[in-house]
Amino acid sequence: MRRRWVEICCRTLITSGFLLSSPARGLLLSLRSAPRRVLNTAGVCSSVTSSIFSSSSTSSIIMAEEAKKLAAYAAVDNHVQNNQVVGVGSGSTIVYAVDRLAERVRLEKLNIVCVPTSFQARQLVLQHGLPLSDLDRHPELDVAIDGADEVDAGLTLIKGGGGCLTQEKIVAACAKQFIVIADYRKDSAALGEQWKKGVPVEVIPMAYVPVSRRIARRFGGEAALRMAVSKAGPVVTDNGNFILDWKFEGAQNWKEVNMHIKMIPGVVETGLFVGMAERAYFGMEDGSVRVRDAPTN
């Protein structure tokens, strides 16, 4: 019985994504092949626990995920009301926002319609059984909720780490309120402080070389073509385009940079969201939620 209990615990942790180390996986394999004898359950569990949580990186991942959930739940609870059209962003944090939307629909019988910003967002909406729409049928949204790769003190954002920047910006621009959700790692005094992968720029494939050169010539740094991980060649967006990641140097006038890059022929959109976000929610390490409003001009 004890042997079976430990095996079930190990299997659950693996499938939940928490059992990350190879020693812990090896433990499950040894349980399957070992002679049938009574196991020291406390000792086994201690070994598993040590294997899982000895790494500070593992615990920080768990903490960051909980922070994402806190921010997402706070935003949905404070900004989504009955009979609203809701823009659903993309990325890892938005998963928790859709979870909370579905929960509120179930518990409070909310009547909402969701407009997704990507294939991923669309699948999330469908998987949760939420009403799905688009900008053809609902060109005006009550609120859009989305994550960010980095947020500065003035709520200027870098977005597009997941490659959905163009559709995310379109949906955000159609909303009466654009609300950002993120964990504490995305909160910066200035862009580039935390996020080191640069500003994403979606480009028409044939133009990526001249666009890259013009950005570097005008603003410095390097604009590199984003390469795919699980396929040969570059990342291709939902719109069939390429992405350049511009690693900039030093402080910038982001409004000017955004406007200049968008004027380059071949550029579809940038991952700079300037003057768009109304409020940001940051899930913090201590379990609290920090709220930041856009500065009033």
mmCIF file of C-alpha atoms in Angstrom, residues 60-262:
data_model
loop_
_atom_site.group_PDB
_atom_site.id
_atom_site.type_symbol
_atom_site.label_atom_id
_atom_site.label_comp_id
_atom_site.label_asym_id
_atom_site.label_seq_id
_atom_site.Cartn_x
_atom_site.Cartn_y
_atom_site.Cartn_z
ATOM 1 C CA SER A 60 11.026 30.718 -7.988
ATOM 2 C CA ILE A 61 9.079 29.264 -10.920
ATOM 3 C CA ILE A 62 6.299 28.151 -8.580
ATOM 4 C CA MET A 63 6.296 31.578 -6.896
ATOM 5 C CA ALA A 64 6.120 33.364 -10.244
ATOM 6 C CA GLU A 65 3.191 31.204 -11.369
ATOM 7 C CA GLU A 66 1.285 32.004 -8.186
ATOM 8 C CA ALA A 67 2.040 35.706 -8.733
ATOM 9 C CA LYS A 68 0.635 35.511 -12.267
ATOM 10 C CA LYS A 69 -2.534 33.947 -10.901
ATOM 11 C CA LEU A 70 -2.948 36.668 -8.268
ATOM 12 C CA ALA A 71 -2.622 39.444 -10.859
ATOM 13 C CA ALA A 72 -4.965 37.753 -13.316
ATOM 14 C CA TYR A 73 -7.680 37.084 -10.742
ATOM 15 C CA ALA A 74 -7.517 40.666 -9.432
ATOM 16 C CA ALA A 75 -7.876 42.139 -12.925
ATOM 17 C CA VAL A 76 -10.792 39.901 -13.893
ATOM 18 C CA ASP A 77 -12.593 40.538 -10.603
ATOM 19 C CA ASN A 78 -12.156 44.320 -10.794
ATOM 20 C CA HIS A 79 -12.794 44.969 -14.473
ATOM 21 C CA VAL A 80 -15.098 42.317 -15.942
ATOM 22 C CA GLN A 81 -18.831 42.835 -15.473
ATOM 23 C CA ASN A 82 -22.016 41.312 -16.800
ATOM 24 C CA ASN A 83 -22.943 41.874 -20.466
ATOM 25 C CA GLN A 84 -19.441 42.874 -21.537
ATOM 26 C CA VAL A 85 -17.274 42.110 -24.547
ATOM 27 C CA VAL A 86 -13.837 41.097 -23.266
ATOM 28 C CA GLY A 87 -10.568 41.063 -25.192
ATOM 29 C CA VAL A 88 -8.508 38.010 -24.220
ATOM 30 C CA GLY A 89 -4.738 38.397 -24.515
ATOM 31 C CA SER A 90 -2.032 35.811 -25.093
ATOM 32 C CA GLY A 91 0.756 34.223 -23.079
ATOM 33 C CA SER A 92 1.238 32.332 -19.842
ATOM 34 C CA THR A 93 -0.420 34.828 -17.489
ATOM 35 C CA ILE A 94 -3.612 35.034 -19.527
ATOM 36 C CA VAL A 95 -4.234 31.337 -18.832
ATOM 37 C CA TYR A 96 -5.142 32.276 -15.257
ATOM 38 C CA ALA A 97 -7.352 35.147 -16.434
ATOM 39 C CA VAL A 98 -9.385 32.779 -18.620
ATOM 40 C CA ASP A 99 -9.606 30.316 -15.714
ATOM 41 C CA ARG A 100 -11.092 33.070 -13.570
ATOM 42 C CA LEU A 101 -13.426 34.252 -16.339
ATOM 43 C CA ALA A 102 -14.807 30.738 -16.707
ATOM 44 C CA GLU A 103 -15.173 30.399 -12.947
ATOM 45 C CA ARG A 104 -17.116 33.645 -12.672
ATOM 46 C CA VAL A 105 -19.343 32.736 -15.604
ATOM 47 C CA ARG A 106 -20.144 29.446 -13.891
ATOM 48 C CA LEU A 107 -20.693 30.861 -10.401
ATOM 49 C CA GLU A 108 -22.203 34.265 -11.176
ATOM 50 C CA LYS A 109 -23.927 33.408 -14.472
ATOM 51 C CA LEU A 110 -22.122 36.269 -16.190
ATOM 52 C CA ASN A 111 -23.058 36.967 -19.769
ATOM 53 C CA ILE A 112 -19.808 37.838 -21.579
ATOM 54 C CA VAL A 113 -18.330 37.493 -25.055
ATOM 55 C CA CYS A 114 -14.615 36.907 -25.628
ATOM 56 C CA VAL A 115 -12.515 38.272 -28.489
ATOM 57 C CA PRO A 116 -9.119 36.488 -28.638
ATOM 58 C CA THR A 117 -5.785 37.965 -29.715
ATOM 59 C CA SER A 118 -4.196 34.768 -31.041
ATOM 60 C CA PHE A 119 -4.677 31.104 -31.862
ATOM 61 C CA GLN A 120 -3.605 30.282 -28.289
ATOM 62 C CA ALA A 121 -6.190 32.660 -26.807
ATOM 63 C CA ARG A 122 -8.890 31.287 -29.090
ATOM 64 C CA GLN A 123 -8.153 27.735 -27.950
ATOM 65 C CA LEU A 124 -8.270 28.789 -24.298
ATOM 66 C CA VAL A 125 -11.673 30.399 -24.787
ATOM 67 C CA LEU A 126 -13.030 27.316 -26.540
ATOM 68 C CA GLN A 127 -11.579 24.889 -23.999
ATOM 69 C CA HIS A 128 -13.353 26.746 -21.194
ATOM 70 C CA GLY A 129 -16.643 26.832 -23.075
ATOM 71 C CA LEU A 130 -16.797 30.638 -23.170
ATOM 72 C CA PRO A 131 -18.659 32.502 -25.941
ATOM 73 C CA LEU A 132 -16.257 33.295 -28.778
ATOM 74 C CA SER A 133 -16.462 36.279 -31.095
ATOM 75 C CA ASP A 134 -14.247 38.521 -33.248
ATOM 76 C CA LEU A 135 -13.807 42.149 -34.231
ATOM 77 C CA ASP A 136 -16.119 41.760 -37.239
ATOM 78 C CA ARG A 137 -19.046 41.134 -34.917
ATOM 79 C CA HIS A 138 -17.795 43.116 -31.925
ATOM 80 C CA PRO A 139 -15.494 45.938 -33.110
ATOM 81 C CA GLU A 140 -15.819 47.759 -29.774
ATOM 82 C CA LEU A 141 -14.720 46.021 -26.578
ATOM 83 C CA ASP A 142 -15.491 46.977 -23.004
ATOM 84 C CA VAL A 143 -12.166 45.752 -21.655
ATOM 85 C CA ALA A 144 -9.071 43.926 -22.872
ATOM 86 C CA ILE A 145 -6.825 42.018 -20.468
ATOM 87 C CA ASP A 146 -3.349 40.956 -21.524
ATOM 88 C CA GLY A 147 0.105 40.199 -20.175
ATOM 89 C CA ALA A 148 3.409 41.918 -20.910
ATOM 90 C CA ASP A 149 7.077 41.046 -21.194
ATOM 91 C CA GLU A 150 8.027 44.225 -19.358
ATOM 92 C CA VAL A 151 6.236 47.262 -17.898
ATOM 93 C CA ASP A 152 7.996 50.522 -17.061
ATOM 94 C CA ALA A 153 7.073 53.184 -14.514
ATOM 95 C CA GLY A 154 4.844 54.995 -17.023
ATOM 96 C CA LEU A 155 3.037 51.821 -18.177
ATOM 97 C CA THR A 156 4.882 51.675 -21.478
ATOM 98 C CA LEU A 157 5.039 47.992 -22.398
ATOM 99 C CA ILE A 158 7.178 45.576 -24.340
ATOM 100 C CA LYS A 159 4.995 42.807 -25.721
ATOM 101 C CA GLY A 160 5.413 40.153 -28.368
ATOM 102 C CA GLY A 161 7.648 37.596 -26.708
ATOM 103 C CA GLY A 162 5.075 35.036 -27.805
ATOM 104 C CA GLY A 163 4.828 36.480 -31.307
ATOM 105 C CA CYS A 164 1.244 37.827 -31.084
ATOM 106 C CA LEU A 165 2.023 41.553 -30.865
ATOM 107 C CA THR A 166 0.028 42.762 -33.859
ATOM 108 C CA GLN A 167 -3.267 41.126 -32.938
ATOM 109 C CA GLU A 168 -2.720 42.013 -29.281
ATOM 110 C CA LYS A 169 -2.288 45.690 -30.160
ATOM 111 C CA ILE A 170 -5.335 45.701 -32.451
ATOM 112 C CA VAL A 171 -7.573 44.215 -29.752
ATOM 113 C CA ALA A 172 -6.169 46.516 -27.066
ATOM 114 C CA ALA A 173 -6.808 49.557 -29.274
ATOM 115 C CA CYS A 174 -10.454 48.507 -29.707
ATOM 116 C CA ALA A 175 -11.094 48.356 -25.959
ATOM 117 C CA LYS A 176 -12.407 51.098 -23.709
ATOM 118 C CA GLN A 177 -10.032 49.807 -21.027
ATOM 119 C CA PHE A 178 -6.738 48.013 -21.553
ATOM 120 C CA ILE A 179 -5.600 46.216 -18.404
ATOM 121 C CA VAL A 180 -2.185 44.567 -17.996
ATOM 122 C CA ILE A 181 -1.450 41.569 -15.792
ATOM 123 C CA ALA A 182 2.046 40.374 -14.893
ATOM 124 C CA ASP A 183 4.210 38.919 -12.152
ATOM 125 C CA TYR A 184 6.818 40.860 -10.183
ATOM 126 C CA ARG A 185 9.612 39.956 -12.633
ATOM 127 C CA LYS A 186 8.048 42.132 -15.359
ATOM 128 C CA ASP A 187 7.948 45.317 -13.286
ATOM 129 C CA SER A 188 10.747 47.751 -14.208
ATOM 130 C CA ALA A 189 11.589 51.384 -13.688
ATOM 131 C CA ALA A 190 12.725 51.546 -17.331
ATOM 132 C CA LEU A 191 12.383 49.194 -20.295
ATOM 133 C CA GLY A 192 15.345 46.887 -20.703
ATOM 134 C CA GLU A 193 15.966 46.633 -16.976
ATOM 135 C CA GLN A 194 14.450 43.140 -16.720
ATOM 136 C CA TRP A 195 13.613 42.076 -20.295
ATOM 137 C CA LYS A 196 16.825 41.413 -22.223
ATOM 138 C CA LYS A 197 15.412 39.945 -25.442
ATOM 139 C CA GLY A 198 14.650 43.251 -27.100
ATOM 140 C CA VAL A 199 11.608 44.843 -28.720
ATOM 141 C CA PRO A 200 9.747 42.550 -31.133
ATOM 142 C CA VAL A 201 8.943 43.980 -34.558
ATOM 143 C CA GLU A 202 6.644 42.074 -36.915
ATOM 144 C CA VAL A 203 7.760 42.428 -40.538
ATOM 145 C CA ILE A 204 6.762 41.276 -44.003
ATOM 146 C CA PRO A 205 9.167 38.372 -44.766
ATOM 147 C CA MET A 206 10.758 39.934 -47.852
ATOM 148 C CA ALA A 207 11.596 43.110 -45.889
ATOM 149 C CA TYR A 208 13.319 41.720 -42.811
ATOM 150 C CA VAL A 209 16.876 42.514 -43.926
ATOM 151 C CA PRO A 210 16.342 46.177 -44.949
ATOM 152 C CA VAL A 211 14.113 46.795 -41.920
ATOM 153 C CA SER A 212 16.735 45.319 -39.602
ATOM 154 C CA ARG A 213 19.441 47.550 -41.079
ATOM 155 C CA ARG A 214 17.363 50.705 -40.869
ATOM 156 C CA ILE A 215 16.458 50.149 -37.226
ATOM 157 C CA ALA A 216 20.091 49.549 -36.256
ATOM 158 C CA ARG A 217 21.291 52.523 -38.287
ATOM 159 C CA ARG A 218 18.738 54.899 -36.772
ATOM 160 C CA PHE A 219 18.644 53.732 -33.138
ATOM 161 C CA GLY A 220 21.723 51.529 -32.646
ATOM 162 C CA GLY A 221 21.711 48.044 -31.229
ATOM 163 C CA GLU A 222 20.882 44.971 -33.292
ATOM 164 C CA ALA A 223 17.616 43.728 -34.823
ATOM 165 C CA ALA A 224 17.928 39.966 -35.293
ATOM 166 C CA LEU A 225 15.538 37.593 -37.005
ATOM 167 C CA ARG A 226 13.825 35.399 -34.412
ATOM 168 C CA MET A 227 14.525 31.743 -35.130
ATOM 169 C CA ALA A 228 12.129 28.934 -34.257
ATOM 170 C CA VAL A 229 12.955 26.289 -31.659
ATOM 171 C CA SER A 230 10.924 23.282 -32.825
ATOM 172 C CA LYS A 231 11.091 23.917 -36.560
ATOM 173 C CA ALA A 232 13.807 24.813 -39.040
ATOM 174 C CA GLY A 233 13.968 28.465 -39.973
ATOM 175 C CA PRO A 234 12.397 31.584 -38.494
ATOM 176 C CA VAL A 235 9.360 32.030 -36.279
ATOM 177 C CA VAL A 236 6.234 32.684 -38.339
ATOM 178 C CA THR A 237 3.434 34.700 -36.743
ATOM 179 C CA ASP A 238 -0.299 33.963 -36.879
ATOM 180 C CA ASN A 239 -0.345 36.494 -39.719
ATOM 181 C CA GLY A 240 2.333 34.671 -41.743
ATOM 182 C CA ASN A 241 5.070 37.219 -41.027
ATOM 183 C CA PHE A 242 8.567 37.231 -39.465
ATOM 184 C CA ILE A 243 9.683 38.810 -36.197
ATOM 185 C CA LEU A 244 12.796 40.888 -35.563
ATOM 186 C CA ASP A 245 13.958 41.279 -31.968
ATOM 187 C CA TRP A 246 15.633 44.663 -31.610
ATOM 188 C CA LYS A 247 18.106 44.711 -28.719
ATOM 189 C CA PHE A 248 18.361 48.399 -28.010
ATOM 190 C CA GLU A 249 21.025 50.390 -26.213
ATOM 191 C CA GLY A 250 20.242 52.731 -23.335
ATOM 192 C CA ALA A 251 17.242 54.941 -22.683
ATOM 193 C CA GLN A 252 14.942 55.837 -25.557
ATOM 194 C CA ASN A 253 12.047 58.134 -26.309
ATOM 195 C CA TRP A 254 9.647 55.246 -26.817
ATOM 196 C CA LYS A 255 6.878 57.241 -28.454
ATOM 197 C CA GLU A 256 9.311 58.542 -31.064
ATOM 198 C CA VAL A 257 10.934 55.127 -31.552
ATOM 199 C CA ASN A 258 7.575 53.434 -32.019
ATOM 200 C CA MET A 259 6.384 55.965 -34.587
ATOM 201 C CA HIS A 260 9.659 55.917 -36.538
ATOM 202 C CA ILE A 261 9.888 52.122 -36.773
ATOM 203 C CA LYS A 262 6.242 51.831 -37.851
#
